Amino acid sequence: MDTHEHTDVARPVLEAPDIARVLTRIAHEIVERAKGADDVVLLGIPTRGVYLARRLAEKLESITGASIPVGSLDITMYRDDLRLKPARAIGRTEIPGDGVDGRLVVLVDDVLFSGRTIRAALDALGDIGRPRAVQLAVLVDRGHRELPIRADYVGKNLPTSLRETVKVQLAEEDGRDTVLLGGKSAS
């Protein structure tokens, strides 16, 4: 029997209205904790984290009336598993014009799993500047941390087994907004 076959169908755990609602909630939580959003910079982790960061910026702007700087932070060369994984394309790092020094940087990613991506993001950020503080916003926290990293803002906590897969699809990249929970990983 082929072990790569999926016997379980992925089921949606978040649909487009849910994703919009949790992003609105996260935006309100950021404003509340930051006592406004005057010095907030959002940095999305490619690929889907960048789209989520842009959406969060729009929501923050509608709440505060202020323009929120958004950028992207590629972490490919900072990963600790580069030698274990096949090469992947380098993403883009785009830092807003005013930089990150002395600012509250909110890293934005789609799924928090082992914590290794965020560790790499912190390393990459350290080479760019010195923020006043760094926070983390994720759409889904699926557990199974391998490092002492936690998200400050979580769209949905989704306890999973290691055999399950979590796939985030966003309209900008995939043509639709959904989070799918699958029964088995393809490995």
Coordinates of N, CA and C in Angstrom, one line a residue, residues 100-176:
V100 N 12.7 49.5 12.2 CA 12.1 48.8 13.3 C 12.7 49.3 14.7
D101 N 13.7 50.1 14.6 CA 14.4 50.5 15.9 C 13.4 51.2 16.8
G102 N 13.3 50.8 18.0 CA 12.5 51.4 19.0 C 11.0 51.2 18.8
R103 N 10.6 50.4 17.9 CA 9.2 50.2 17.6 C 8.7 48.9 18.2
L104 N 7.4 48.7 18.3 CA 6.8 47.4 18.7 C 6.6 46.6 17.4
V105 N 7.4 45.6 17.2 CA 7.2 44.8 16.0 C 6.3 43.6 16.3
V106 N 5.3 43.4 15.5 CA 4.4 42.2 15.6 C 4.7 41.4 14.4
L107 N 5.3 40.2 14.7 CA 5.6 39.2 13.7 C 4.2 38.5 13.4
V108 N 3.9 38.2 12.1 CA 2.6 37.6 11.8 C 2.9 36.4 10.9
D109 N 2.3 35.3 11.4 CA 2.5 34.0 10.6 C 1.2 33.3 10.6
D110 N 1.1 32.3 9.7 CA -0.2 31.6 9.6 C -0.4 30.5 10.6
V111 N 0.6 29.6 10.8 CA 0.5 28.5 11.7 C 1.7 28.5 12.6
L112 N 1.5 28.4 13.9 CA 2.6 28.2 14.9 C 2.6 26.7 15.3
F113 N 3.8 26.1 15.0 CA 3.9 24.7 15.2 C 5.1 24.4 16.2
S114 N 6.2 24.1 15.7 CA 7.4 23.8 16.5 C 8.0 25.0 17.2
G115 N 7.8 26.2 16.6 CA 8.4 27.4 17.1 C 9.7 27.8 16.3
R116 N 10.2 26.9 15.5 CA 11.5 27.1 14.8 C 11.5 28.2 13.8
T117 N 10.3 28.4 13.1 CA 10.2 29.5 12.2 C 10.3 30.8 12.9
I118 N 9.7 30.9 14.1 CA 9.7 32.1 14.9 C 11.1 32.4 15.4
R119 N 11.8 31.3 15.9 CA 13.2 31.5 16.3 C 14.0 32.1 15.2
A120 N 13.8 31.5 14.0 CA 14.6 32.1 12.8 C 14.2 33.5 12.5
A121 N 12.9 33.8 12.7 CA 12.5 35.2 12.5 C 13.1 36.2 13.5
L122 N 13.2 35.7 14.7 CA 13.9 36.6 15.7 C 15.3 36.8 15.4
D123 N 16.0 35.8 14.9 CA 17.4 35.9 14.4 C 17.5 36.9 13.3
A124 N 16.6 36.8 12.3 CA 16.6 37.7 11.1 C 16.3 39.1 11.5
L125 N 15.4 39.3 12.4 CA 15.0 40.6 12.9 C 16.2 41.2 13.7
G126 N 16.9 40.4 14.4 CA 18.1 41.0 15.1 C 19.2 41.5 14.2
D127 N 19.2 41.0 13.0 CA 20.2 41.6 12.0 C 19.7 42.8 11.3
I128 N 18.4 43.2 11.5 CA 17.8 44.3 10.8 C 17.8 45.5 11.7
G129 N 17.5 45.3 13.0 CA 17.5 46.5 13.9 C 17.1 46.0 15.3
R130 N 16.8 47.0 16.2 CA 16.6 46.7 17.6 C 15.2 47.3 17.9
P131 N 14.2 46.4 17.8 CA 12.8 46.9 18.2 C 12.7 47.1 19.7
R132 N 11.8 47.9 20.1 CA 11.5 48.1 21.5 C 11.0 46.8 22.2
A133 N 10.1 46.1 21.4 CA 9.6 44.9 21.8 C 9.1 44.1 20.6
V134 N 9.0 42.8 20.7 CA 8.6 41.9 19.6 C 7.4 41.1 20.2
Q135 N 6.3 41.0 19.4 CA 5.2 40.2 19.7 C 4.9 39.3 18.5
L136 N 4.1 38.3 18.8 CA 3.8 37.3 17.7 C 2.2 37.2 17.6
A137 N 1.8 37.3 16.3 CA 0.4 37.0 16.0 C 0.3 35.9 15.0
V138 N -0.5 34.9 15.3 CA -0.7 33.7 14.4 C -2.2 33.5 14.2
L139 N -2.5 33.0 13.0 CA -3.9 32.6 12.7 C -4.2 31.3 13.5
V140 N -3.3 30.3 13.5 CA -3.6 29.0 14.1 C -2.4 28.6 15.0
D141 N -2.6 28.2 16.2 CA -1.6 27.6 17.0 C -2.0 26.1 17.1
R142 N -1.2 25.3 16.6 CA -1.5 23.8 16.5 C -0.8 23.0 17.6
G143 N 0.0 23.7 18.5 CA 0.7 23.0 19.5 C 2.0 22.4 19.1
H144 N 2.5 21.5 19.9 CA 3.8 20.7 19.6 C 5.0 21.5 19.5
R145 N 5.1 22.5 20.4 CA 6.3 23.4 20.5 C 7.6 22.6 20.8
E146 N 8.7 22.9 20.1 CA 10.0 22.4 20.4 C 10.9 23.4 21.0
L147 N 10.4 24.6 21.1 CA 11.2 25.7 21.7 C 10.2 26.5 22.6
P148 N 10.8 27.3 23.5 CA 9.9 28.0 24.5 C 9.4 29.3 23.8
I149 N 8.5 29.2 22.9 CA 7.9 30.3 22.1 C 6.4 30.2 22.2
R150 N 5.8 31.3 22.5 CA 4.3 31.3 22.5 C 3.8 32.6 21.7
A151 N 2.6 32.5 21.2 CA 2.1 33.6 20.5 C 1.4 34.6 21.5
D152 N 1.5 35.9 21.2 CA 0.8 36.9 22.0 C -0.7 37.0 21.5
Y153 N -0.9 36.7 20.3 CA -2.3 36.8 19.7 C -2.5 35.6 18.8
V154 N -3.6 34.9 19.1 CA -3.9 33.6 18.5 C -5.3 33.7 17.9
G155 N -5.4 33.4 16.6 CA -6.8 33.4 16.0 C -7.5 32.2 16.5
K156 N -6.9 31.0 16.4 CA -7.6 29.8 16.9 C -6.5 28.8 17.4
N157 N -6.7 28.3 18.6 CA -5.9 27.2 19.2 C -6.6 25.9 18.6
L158 N -5.7 25.1 17.9 CA -6.2 23.9 17.3 C -5.3 22.8 17.7
P159 N -5.7 22.1 18.8 CA -4.9 20.9 19.3 C -4.9 19.9 18.2
T160 N -3.7 19.4 17.8 CA -3.6 18.5 16.7 C -2.7 17.3 17.2
S161 N -2.8 16.2 16.4 CA -1.8 15.2 16.6 C -0.7 15.4 15.6
L162 N 0.5 14.8 15.8 CA 1.6 15.1 14.9 C 1.3 14.5 13.5
R163 N 0.3 13.5 13.5 CA 0.0 12.9 12.2 C -0.9 13.8 11.4
E164 N -1.6 14.8 12.0 CA -2.5 15.6 11.3 C -1.8 16.8 10.6
T165 N -2.4 17.3 9.6 CA -1.8 18.5 8.9 C -2.8 19.6 9.0
V166 N -2.2 20.8 9.1 CA -3.0 22.1 9.1 C -2.6 22.8 7.8
K167 N -3.6 23.1 7.0 CA -3.3 23.9 5.8 C -4.1 25.1 5.7
V168 N -3.4 26.3 5.7 CA -4.0 27.6 5.6 C -4.1 27.9 4.1
Q169 N -5.3 28.3 3.6 CA -5.4 28.8 2.3 C -6.0 30.2 2.4
L170 N -5.3 31.2 1.6 CA -5.7 32.5 1.6 C -6.0 33.0 0.2
A171 N -7.0 33.8 0.0 CA -7.5 34.3 -1.3 C -6.3 34.8 -2.1
E172 N -5.4 35.5 -1.6 CA -4.3 36.1 -2.3 C -3.5 35.1 -3.0
E173 N -3.3 33.9 -2.4 CA -2.4 32.9 -2.9 C -3.2 31.7 -3.4
D174 N -4.3 31.4 -2.8 CA -5.0 30.1 -3.1 C -6.4 30.3 -3.7
G175 N -6.8 31.5 -3.8 CA -8.2 31.8 -4.3 C -9.3 31.7 -3.4
R176 N -9.0 31.2 -2.1 CA -10.1 31.2 -1.1 C -9.5 31.2 0.3

